[in-house]
DNA sequence: GGAGGCGTGTTCTATATTCGAACAAGCCGT
DNA sequence: ACGGCTTGTTCGAATATAGAACACGCCTCC
């Protein structure tokens, strides 16, 4: 097979296909047969078979009772290593905020043009536990944490298609020091987020989501800012 | 390079090396230079470079401010797809248990001979928030969730080197329906775990950890068993 | 009972892909 | 300016991979 993109950038075809298997499996949200995987990758079955064997050897995929393929638990162990020090320092703070304010509190980081939740802590009787599971992704242009991160970036690296309203909102967030969202990602949910910059690490944010809160946005933001400072100082940045 | 294991099992060398990069990075718990990665893999620098480029294209690794390599946030998104339905159904139950009993509650699954935490919910003011982060791994022979999972397996698939004491404890757990641990994984912490079997999926467990609890082990186990049943029924198995 | 579909797993050779050396170039300290 | 440390690029050789064809087990449906 001829490399498709082979103009300037050398890349490993085999590795890329292996990773695409993981992406396809994550996208499918359920087990897939080898043939289905091969069809989605547009490769021969024997190729998919050999790649899957290798992935299975490393625990990145597993087989269910029917012999079909699904993502392996080892991936969770790998993901725990993402921004390890940041997660370790943030988790106690997330827990404290969730407890103090009675809301879901989470840590999100920038990934290309998306905002990915790394850690999340729910208060007792969370309103929507599934909403902010680790791994949740949203475009950086939607939601409080995305806008908080956007307020850290120079406009030159903003994604294309940012509306004037959003731009105004982000500059507003930059001056206030926090971003909010209302009915933006999940209906009837509100969120408050503050940016978090740690030395040598990409832009991040800590945020809370809730249906209703006894506190004002400013009070919540002040609490989050305190935690963000604590995390930043713990990591020496 | 000659394939080392090439007796009966064909495997992809390139993909395997790419995955080993991720393992090395997770193990290092911090950013690594390309040369360091190449040295640990025992491959030429240019090989590591091309593999890293591919991993970076897919967002599985990123570069920090100094140009060094670390695990990418996209991994967290992939990990969210591991046992997706199980995690989705379990999370509300974990939250309820953590709130009701005031202890950390988590979901763990079997991965080869290890027990991997997938989801975890902390109560307010958790005693040791870092202990049960998603991705935490322990040998299946240590800790309450491991022993609960062990009690589901036939002795033929037990790991080698199970002591008579452990065997007795596991059979005891099988009859009682729950396993416990005390000072076993983390000093001065106790844990209670119940096994969780879902149709077409590998053995799992839900568990709690605490320094002290107002409830007896049996009461906690009964509460966990209720949640396990609810999860199992929600997944139709 | 046997044909036929659908699934996994194996073997094989040509060739495209990968390997790995040698080279180029930036950055920072002394 | 000089070494030492990086990252990034080029290119031929050769090896690991791609993909076809085949073998097998397990269903269903005629």
Coordinates of C-alpha atoms (C1' of nucleotides) in Angstrom, one line a residue:
Chain A
X1 CA 0.0 0.0 0.0
X2 CA 1.3 3.4 -0.9
X3 CA 1.6 5.9 1.9
X4 CA -1.2 8.4 1.4
X5 CA 0.2 11.4 3.1
X6 CA 3.8 10.8 2.0
X7 CA 4.8 14.2 0.9
X8 CA 7.0 15.6 3.7
X9 CA 6.1 13.8 7.0
X10 CA 7.3 10.3 7.6
X11 CA 5.0 8.4 9.9
X12 CA 4.7 4.8 10.9
X13 CA 1.9 3.1 9.1
X14 CA 1.7 0.1 11.3
X15 CA 1.6 2.0 14.5
X16 CA -0.9 4.5 13.1
X17 CA -3.2 1.6 12.2
X18 CA -2.8 0.1 15.6
X19 CA -3.8 3.3 17.3
X20 CA -6.7 3.7 14.9
X21 CA -8.0 0.4 16.2
X22 CA -8.1 1.9 19.7
X23 CA -9.9 4.9 18.4
X24 CA -12.4 2.9 16.5
X25 CA -13.1 0.8 19.6
X26 CA -13.5 3.9 21.8
X27 CA -15.9 5.3 19.2
X28 CA -18.0 2.1 18.9
X29 CA -18.7 2.1 22.7
X30 CA -18.9 -1.7 22.6
X31 CA -17.2 -4.8 21.4
X32 CA -16.4 -5.3 17.7
X33 CA -15.6 -8.3 15.7
X34 CA -12.2 -8.5 13.8
X35 CA -14.0 -8.2 10.5
X36 CA -15.8 -5.0 11.6
X37 CA -12.5 -3.5 12.7
X38 CA -10.8 -4.5 9.5
X39 CA -13.7 -3.0 7.5
X40 CA -13.5 0.3 9.4
X41 CA -9.8 0.5 9.0
X42 CA -10.0 -0.5 5.4
X43 CA -7.3 -3.1 5.8
X44 CA -7.1 -6.8 5.2
X45 CA -8.4 -9.0 7.9
X46 CA -5.1 -10.7 8.5
X47 CA -3.5 -7.2 9.1
X48 CA -6.1 -6.4 11.7
X49 CA -5.6 -9.8 13.2
X50 CA -1.9 -9.3 13.7
X51 CA -2.3 -5.8 15.1
X52 CA -5.0 -7.0 17.5
X53 CA -2.8 -9.8 18.7
X54 CA -0.1 -7.3 19.5
X55 CA -2.5 -4.9 21.2
X56 CA -3.8 -7.9 23.2
X57 CA -0.3 -8.9 24.2
X58 CA 0.1 -5.5 25.8
X59 CA -3.3 -5.5 27.4
X60 CA -4.7 -2.6 25.4
X61 CA -7.5 -4.7 24.1
X62 CA -9.3 -7.7 25.5
X63 CA -11.8 -10.3 24.2
X64 CA -15.2 -10.7 25.7
X65 CA -17.0 -14.0 26.3
X66 CA -18.0 -14.2 22.6
X67 CA -14.5 -13.6 21.4
X68 CA -15.1 -10.0 20.2
X69 CA -12.7 -7.2 20.9
X70 CA -13.0 -4.3 23.3
X71 CA -10.7 -1.8 25.0
X72 CA -8.5 -3.3 27.7
X73 CA -8.2 -2.2 31.3
X74 CA -4.5 -1.5 30.9
X75 CA -5.5 1.7 29.1
X76 CA -6.9 3.1 32.4
X77 CA -3.5 2.5 33.9
X78 CA -1.8 4.4 31.1
X79 CA -4.3 7.3 31.4
X80 CA -3.4 7.6 35.1
X81 CA 0.1 8.7 33.9
X82 CA -1.3 11.7 32.0
X83 CA -0.2 14.9 33.7
X84 CA 0.5 12.7 36.7
X85 CA 1.8 15.4 39.1
X86 CA -1.0 17.8 38.1
X87 CA -3.6 15.1 38.8
X88 CA -2.0 14.1 42.1
X89 CA -1.9 17.7 43.4
X90 CA -5.3 18.7 42.1
X91 CA -7.3 15.8 43.4
X92 CA -7.3 16.8 47.1
X93 CA -8.3 20.3 46.1
X94 CA -11.1 19.0 43.8
X95 CA -12.4 17.0 46.7
X96 CA -12.3 19.9 49.1
X97 CA -14.2 22.2 46.7
X98 CA -16.8 19.5 45.9
X99 CA -17.3 19.1 49.6
X100 CA -17.3 22.7 50.6
X101 CA -19.7 23.9 47.8
X102 CA -21.7 20.7 47.3
X103 CA -21.0 20.6 43.5
X104 CA -19.2 18.5 41.0
X105 CA -15.6 19.7 40.7
X106 CA -13.2 18.6 37.9
X107 CA -9.8 19.2 36.3
X108 CA -9.7 19.7 32.5
X109 CA -6.7 20.3 30.2
X110 CA -6.3 21.4 26.6
X111 CA -5.9 18.8 23.9
X112 CA -5.5 20.3 20.5
X113 CA -8.9 22.1 20.1
X114 CA -10.7 20.2 22.7
X115 CA -11.1 20.3 26.4
X116 CA -10.6 17.0 28.2
X117 CA -11.6 16.2 31.7
X118 CA -8.8 14.3 33.6
X119 CA -10.2 14.0 37.1
X120 CA -13.6 14.6 38.6
X121 CA -15.0 14.5 42.1
X122 CA -18.8 14.3 42.7
X123 CA -20.5 15.5 45.8
X124 CA -23.0 13.4 47.6
X125 CA -26.0 12.8 45.5
X126 CA -24.6 14.3 42.3
X127 CA -27.0 15.9 39.9
X128 CA -25.5 14.3 36.8
X129 CA -22.7 11.9 37.6
X130 CA -22.1 10.9 34.0
X131 CA -21.6 14.4 32.8
X132 CA -18.0 15.0 33.8
X133 CA -16.5 11.5 33.8
X134 CA -12.8 11.5 33.2
X135 CA -12.2 11.4 29.5
X136 CA -15.1 13.6 28.6
X137 CA -14.3 15.9 25.7
X138 CA -15.8 19.1 24.5
X139 CA -14.8 21.6 21.9
X140 CA -12.8 24.4 23.6
X141 CA -15.3 26.9 22.4
X142 CA -18.1 25.5 24.5
X143 CA -18.4 25.3 28.2
X144 CA -16.8 27.1 31.1
X145 CA -13.5 25.2 31.3
X146 CA -13.0 25.6 27.6
X147 CA -13.6 29.3 27.7
X148 CA -11.3 29.6 30.8
X149 CA -8.5 27.8 28.8
X150 CA -9.3 30.0 25.8
X151 CA -8.8 33.1 27.9
X152 CA -5.2 31.9 28.4
X153 CA -4.4 31.5 24.8
X154 CA -3.3 34.3 22.4
X155 CA -6.0 35.0 19.9
X156 CA -3.6 33.8 17.2
X157 CA -4.0 30.2 18.4
X158 CA -7.7 30.4 18.8
X159 CA -9.7 27.9 16.6
X160 CA -11.2 29.4 13.5
X161 CA -14.8 30.4 13.6
X162 CA -14.9 32.1 17.0
X163 CA -17.9 34.3 17.0
X164 CA -17.7 37.9 18.1
X165 CA -20.0 37.1 21.1
X166 CA -17.6 34.3 22.2
X167 CA -14.6 36.5 21.8
X168 CA -16.2 39.2 24.0
X169 CA -17.1 36.6 26.6
X170 CA -13.5 35.2 26.7
X171 CA -11.9 38.6 27.0
X172 CA -14.4 39.3 29.8
X173 CA -13.4 36.1 31.4
X174 CA -9.8 37.0 31.1
X175 CA -10.3 40.3 33.0
X176 CA -12.6 38.7 35.7
X177 CA -10.4 35.7 36.1
X178 CA -13.2 33.1 35.6
X179 CA -15.5 31.9 32.9
X180 CA -19.1 30.7 33.2
X181 CA -21.6 28.7 31.2
X182 CA -25.3 28.3 31.4
X183 CA -27.3 25.7 29.4
X184 CA -24.3 25.5 27.2
X185 CA -23.1 21.9 27.2
X186 CA -25.8 20.2 29.3
X187 CA -29.3 21.7 29.5
X188 CA -30.2 23.4 32.8
X189 CA -26.7 23.0 34.1
X190 CA -24.4 25.9 35.1
X191 CA -20.7 25.9 35.4
X192 CA -17.9 28.2 36.7
X193 CA -14.2 27.7 35.7
X194 CA -10.9 29.3 36.5
X195 CA -7.8 28.9 34.4
X196 CA -4.8 27.0 35.8
X197 CA -1.3 27.6 34.5
X198 CA 1.5 25.3 35.8
X199 CA 5.1 25.8 34.8
X200 CA 6.1 23.7 31.8
X201 CA 2.6 22.3 31.3
X202 CA -0.1 23.2 28.9
X203 CA -3.1 25.4 29.9
X204 CA -5.6 23.8 32.2
X205 CA -8.7 24.7 34.2
X206 CA -10.6 23.6 37.3
X207 CA -14.3 24.0 37.2
X208 CA -17.6 23.1 38.9
X209 CA -21.0 22.2 37.5
X210 CA -24.3 22.4 39.3
X211 CA -28.0 22.9 38.7
X212 CA -28.3 25.5 41.5
X213 CA -26.0 26.8 44.1
X214 CA -26.4 28.8 47.3
X215 CA -23.3 30.7 46.3
X216 CA -22.8 33.5 43.7
X217 CA -20.5 33.0 40.7
X218 CA -18.0 35.3 42.2
X219 CA -17.9 33.3 45.5
X220 CA -17.4 30.1 43.6
X221 CA -14.8 31.6 41.4
X222 CA -12.9 32.9 44.5
X223 CA -12.9 29.4 46.0
X224 CA -11.7 27.9 42.8
X225 CA -9.0 30.5 42.4
X226 CA -7.7 29.7 45.9
X227 CA -7.5 26.0 45.0
X228 CA -5.8 26.8 41.7
X229 CA -3.2 28.9 43.5
X230 CA -2.6 26.0 45.9
X231 CA -2.1 23.6 43.1
X232 CA 0.2 25.9 41.2
X233 CA 2.4 26.5 44.2
X234 CA 2.6 22.9 45.1
X235 CA 4.0 22.2 41.6
X236 CA 6.4 25.2 41.9
X237 CA 5.1 27.2 39.1
Chain B
X1 CA 16.4 -6.9 13.5
X2 CA 15.4 -10.4 13.9
X3 CA 12.1 -11.1 15.7
X4 CA 13.0 -12.4 19.1
X5 CA 10.0 -14.5 20.0
X6 CA 9.4 -15.7 16.4
X7 CA 8.6 -19.4 17.1
X8 CA 4.9 -19.6 16.8
X9 CA 3.3 -16.2 17.4
X10 CA 3.4 -13.5 14.8
X11 CA 3.3 -10.0 16.3
X12 CA 3.9 -6.5 15.0
X13 CA 7.2 -5.2 16.0
X14 CA 6.5 -1.6 15.1
X15 CA 3.2 -1.5 17.0
X16 CA 4.7 -3.2 20.0
X17 CA 7.5 -0.7 20.1
X18 CA 5.1 2.2 19.9
X19 CA 3.1 0.8 22.8
X20 CA 6.2 0.3 24.8
X21 CA 6.9 4.0 24.5
X22 CA 3.6 4.6 26.2
X23 CA 4.5 2.1 28.9
X24 CA 7.9 3.7 29.5
X25 CA 6.3 7.1 29.7
X26 CA 3.7 5.9 32.2
X27 CA 6.4 4.3 34.2
X28 CA 8.6 7.3 34.2
X29 CA 5.9 9.5 35.8
X30 CA 7.3 12.5 34.1
X31 CA 8.6 13.9 30.7
X32 CA 11.4 12.1 28.9
X33 CA 13.7 13.1 26.1
X34 CA 13.7 11.2 22.8
X35 CA 17.2 9.9 23.6
X36 CA 16.1 8.6 27.0
X37 CA 13.1 6.8 25.3
X38 CA 15.3 5.4 22.6
X39 CA 17.7 4.1 25.2
X40 CA 15.0 2.4 27.3
X41 CA 13.5 0.8 24.2
X42 CA 17.0 -0.2 22.9
X43 CA 16.2 1.1 19.5
X44 CA 17.9 3.7 17.3
X45 CA 17.0 7.3 17.9
X46 CA 15.5 7.8 14.4
X47 CA 13.2 4.9 15.1
X48 CA 12.0 6.4 18.3
X49 CA 11.6 9.7 16.6
X50 CA 9.3 8.3 13.9
X51 CA 7.2 6.4 16.4
X52 CA 6.9 9.4 18.6
X53 CA 5.8 11.5 15.6
X54 CA 3.0 9.0 14.9
X55 CA 2.0 8.9 18.5
X56 CA 2.0 12.7 18.6
X57 CA -0.2 12.9 15.5
X58 CA -2.8 10.8 17.3
X59 CA -2.5 12.9 20.5
X60 CA -1.2 10.0 22.6
X61 CA 1.9 11.9 23.5
X62 CA 2.6 15.6 23.8
X63 CA 5.6 17.8 24.2
X64 CA 6.1 20.0 27.2
X65 CA 7.5 23.5 27.1
X66 CA 11.1 22.1 26.9
X67 CA 10.3 19.8 24.0
X68 CA 10.3 16.7 26.0
X69 CA 7.8 13.9 25.7
X70 CA 4.9 13.1 28.0
X71 CA 1.7 11.1 27.8
X72 CA -1.1 13.0 25.9
X73 CA -4.6 13.9 27.2
X74 CA -6.2 11.8 24.4
X75 CA -5.3 8.7 26.4
X76 CA -7.8 9.8 29.0
X77 CA -10.5 9.9 26.3
X78 CA -9.6 6.4 25.2
X79 CA -9.6 5.1 28.8
X80 CA -13.1 6.4 29.2
X81 CA -14.2 3.8 26.6
X82 CA -12.9 0.9 28.7
X83 CA -15.9 -1.2 29.9
X84 CA -18.0 1.9 29.0
X85 CA -21.4 0.5 30.0
X86 CA -20.1 -0.9 33.2
X87 CA -18.6 2.4 34.2
X88 CA -21.7 4.3 33.3
X89 CA -24.0 2.1 35.3
X90 CA -21.6 1.8 38.3
X91 CA -20.9 5.5 38.8
X92 CA -24.2 6.5 40.3
X93 CA -24.0 3.5 42.6
X94 CA -20.5 4.3 43.7
X95 CA -21.6 7.9 44.4
X96 CA -24.5 6.7 46.5
X97 CA -22.4 4.3 48.5
X98 CA -19.7 6.9 49.1
X99 CA -22.3 9.3 50.3
X100 CA -24.3 6.9 52.4
X101 CA -21.3 5.3 54.2
X102 CA -18.9 8.3 54.1
X103 CA -16.1 6.3 52.5
X104 CA -14.2 6.1 49.3
X105 CA -16.0 3.7 46.9
X106 CA -14.5 2.3 43.6
X107 CA -14.9 -0.1 40.7
X108 CA -12.1 -2.5 39.9
X109 CA -11.7 -5.1 37.1
X110 CA -9.4 -7.9 36.4
X111 CA -6.5 -7.3 34.1
X112 CA -4.4 -10.4 33.7
X113 CA -3.1 -11.0 37.2
X114 CA -3.7 -7.5 38.4
X115 CA -6.7 -5.5 39.7
X116 CA -7.2 -2.2 38.0
X117 CA -9.4 0.6 39.4
X118 CA -11.6 2.1 36.7
X119 CA -13.8 4.6 38.6
X120 CA -13.6 6.0 42.0
X121 CA -15.7 8.3 44.1
X122 CA -14.4 10.1 47.2
X123 CA -16.6 11.3 50.1
X124 CA -16.2 14.7 51.5
X125 CA -12.8 15.1 53.1
X126 CA -11.4 11.8 51.9
X127 CA -8.8 10.2 54.1
X128 CA -6.4 9.4 51.2
X129 CA -7.6 10.7 47.9
X130 CA -4.6 9.5 45.9
X131 CA -5.0 5.9 47.0
X132 CA -7.7 4.8 44.6
X133 CA -7.3 7.0 41.6
X134 CA -8.6 5.5 38.4
X135 CA -5.7 3.5 36.9
X136 CA -4.4 2.3 40.2
X137 CA -3.1 -1.3 40.0
X138 CA -2.4 -4.0 42.5
X139 CA -1.6 -7.7 42.2
X140 CA -4.8 -9.6 42.4
X141 CA -3.5 -11.4 45.5
X142 CA -3.5 -8.3 47.7
X143 CA -6.3 -6.1 48.8
X144 CA -10.0 -6.6 49.2
X145 CA -11.1 -6.1 45.5
X146 CA -8.4 -8.5 44.3
X147 CA -9.5 -11.2 46.7
X148 CA -13.1 -10.6 45.8
X149 CA -12.2 -11.1 42.1
X150 CA -10.1 -14.1 43.0
X151 CA -13.1 -15.7 44.7
X152 CA -14.8 -15.7 41.3
X153 CA -12.1 -17.5 39.5
X154 CA -11.5 -21.3 39.4
X155 CA -8.4 -22.2 41.4
X156 CA -6.9 -23.4 38.1
X157 CA -6.6 -19.9 36.9
X158 CA -5.2 -18.5 40.1
X159 CA -1.7 -17.0 39.9
X160 CA 1.1 -19.3 41.0
X161 CA 2.3 -18.8 44.6
X162 CA -0.9 -18.4 46.4
X163 CA -0.3 -19.1 50.0
X164 CA -2.5 -21.5 52.0
X165 CA -3.6 -18.6 54.2
X166 CA -4.7 -16.6 51.1
X167 CA -6.5 -19.6 49.7
X168 CA -8.4 -20.1 52.9
X169 CA -9.3 -16.4 53.0
X170 CA -10.5 -16.4 49.4
X171 CA -12.7 -19.5 49.9
X172 CA -14.0 -17.8 53.0
X173 CA -14.8 -14.7 51.0
X174 CA -16.6 -16.8 48.4
X175 CA -18.9 -18.3 51.0
X176 CA -19.5 -15.0 52.8
X177 CA -19.9 -13.1 49.5
X178 CA -17.4 -10.4 50.4
X179 CA -13.7 -9.9 51.0
X180 CA -11.8 -7.6 53.4
X181 CA -8.4 -6.3 53.9
X182 CA -6.7 -4.6 56.8
X183 CA -3.3 -2.8 56.5
X184 CA -2.7 -4.9 53.4
X185 CA -2.2 -2.4 50.6
X186 CA -2.1 0.9 52.5
X187 CA -1.1 1.1 56.1
X188 CA -3.9 1.7 58.6
X189 CA -6.6 1.4 55.9
X190 CA -9.3 -1.1 55.8
X191 CA -11.4 -2.2 52.8
X192 CA -14.4 -4.3 52.0
X193 CA -15.2 -5.6 48.5
X194 CA -17.9 -7.6 46.8
X195 CA -17.5 -9.4 43.5
X196 CA -19.5 -8.2 40.5
X197 CA -20.2 -10.4 37.5
X198 CA -21.8 -9.0 34.4
X199 CA -22.9 -11.0 31.4
X200 CA -20.2 -11.2 28.8
X201 CA -17.7 -9.2 30.8
X202 CA -14.7 -10.2 32.9
X203 CA -14.8 -10.5 36.7
X204 CA -15.0 -7.2 38.6
X205 CA -15.6 -5.9 42.1
X206 CA -16.9 -2.8 43.9
X207 CA -15.2 -1.9 47.1
X208 CA -14.8 0.8 49.7
X209 CA -11.7 1.9 51.7
X210 CA -11.7 3.8 55.0
X211 CA -9.6 4.3 58.2
X212 CA -12.6 3.8 60.4
X213 CA -16.3 3.3 59.9
X214 CA -19.4 3.4 62.0
X215 CA -20.7 0.3 60.2
X216 CA -19.7 -3.3 60.5
X217 CA -18.1 -5.2 57.7
X218 CA -21.3 -7.1 57.2
X219 CA -23.4 -3.9 56.9
X220 CA -21.0 -2.4 54.4
X221 CA -20.9 -5.7 52.4
X222 CA -24.7 -5.8 52.4
X223 CA -24.8 -2.2 51.0
X224 CA -22.2 -3.0 48.4
X225 CA -24.1 -6.2 47.4
X226 CA -27.3 -4.2 46.8
X227 CA -25.4 -1.8 44.5
X228 CA -23.7 -4.7 42.7
X229 CA -27.1 -6.3 42.1
X230 CA -28.5 -3.0 40.8
X231 CA -25.6 -2.6 38.4
X232 CA -25.8 -6.2 37.2
X233 CA -29.6 -5.9 36.6
X234 CA -29.2 -2.6 34.8
X235 CA -26.8 -4.4 32.3
X236 CA -29.1 -7.3 31.9
X237 CA -26.9 -10.0 33.3
Chain C
dG1 C1' -27.9 -34.4 6.7
dG2 C1' -25.5 -31.4 4.0
dA3 C1' -24.9 -26.9 1.8
dG4 C1' -23.7 -22.3 2.7
dG5 C1' -22.8 -18.2 5.3
dC6 C1' -20.0 -16.2 8.9
dG7 C1' -16.5 -16.1 12.0
dT8 C1' -11.5 -17.0 13.6
dG9 C1' -6.8 -18.5 12.9
dT10 C1' -2.6 -19.9 9.7
dT11 C1' 0.7 -19.9 5.9
dC12 C1' 3.2 -17.8 2.3
dT13 C1' 5.8 -14.5 -1.0
dA14 C1' 6.6 -9.9 -3.1
dT15 C1' 7.3 -5.5 -1.9
dA16 C1' 6.5 -1.5 0.5
dT17 C1' 7.8 -0.1 4.9
dT18 C1' 10.8 0.2 8.3
dC19 C1' 15.4 0.2 10.1
dG20 C1' 19.6 2.4 11.5
dA21 C1' 23.8 4.9 10.2
dA22 C1' 25.6 9.2 9.1
dC23 C1' 24.7 13.9 8.7
dA24 C1' 22.8 18.8 9.7
dA25 C1' 21.6 22.2 12.9
dG26 C1' 19.9 24.5 17.1
dC27 C1' 20.8 25.6 22.1
dC28 C1' 23.3 26.3 26.4
dG29 C1' 26.9 26.1 29.4
dT30 C1' 31.8 27.0 30.3
Chain D
dA1 C1' 34.2 30.4 20.1
dC2 C1' 34.3 25.9 21.5
dG3 C1' 32.5 21.4 23.1
dG4 C1' 28.4 18.9 24.7
dC5 C1' 23.9 18.3 24.7
dT6 C1' 19.8 18.0 22.2
dT7 C1' 16.3 17.5 18.0
dG8 C1' 15.4 16.8 13.2
dT9 C1' 16.6 14.9 8.2
dT10 C1' 18.3 12.0 4.5
dC11 C1' 19.0 7.5 2.2
dG12 C1' 20.2 2.8 0.9
dA13 C1' 19.7 -2.0 2.4
dA14 C1' 17.0 -5.5 4.3
dT15 C1' 13.5 -6.9 7.0
dA16 C1' 9.1 -6.8 8.8
dT17 C1' 4.8 -6.2 6.9
dA18 C1' 0.8 -6.5 3.7
dG19 C1' -2.6 -9.1 1.7
dA20 C1' -4.1 -13.2 -0.9
dA21 C1' -5.4 -17.9 -0.4
dC22 C1' -6.4 -21.6 2.5
dA23 C1' -8.1 -24.5 6.7
dC24 C1' -11.3 -24.9 10.3
dG25 C1' -15.2 -24.6 13.6
dC26 C1' -19.9 -23.1 14.3
dC27 C1' -24.1 -21.7 13.3
dT28 C1' -28.7 -21.5 10.3
dC29 C1' -31.6 -22.8 6.8
dC30 C1' -32.8 -25.4 3.3

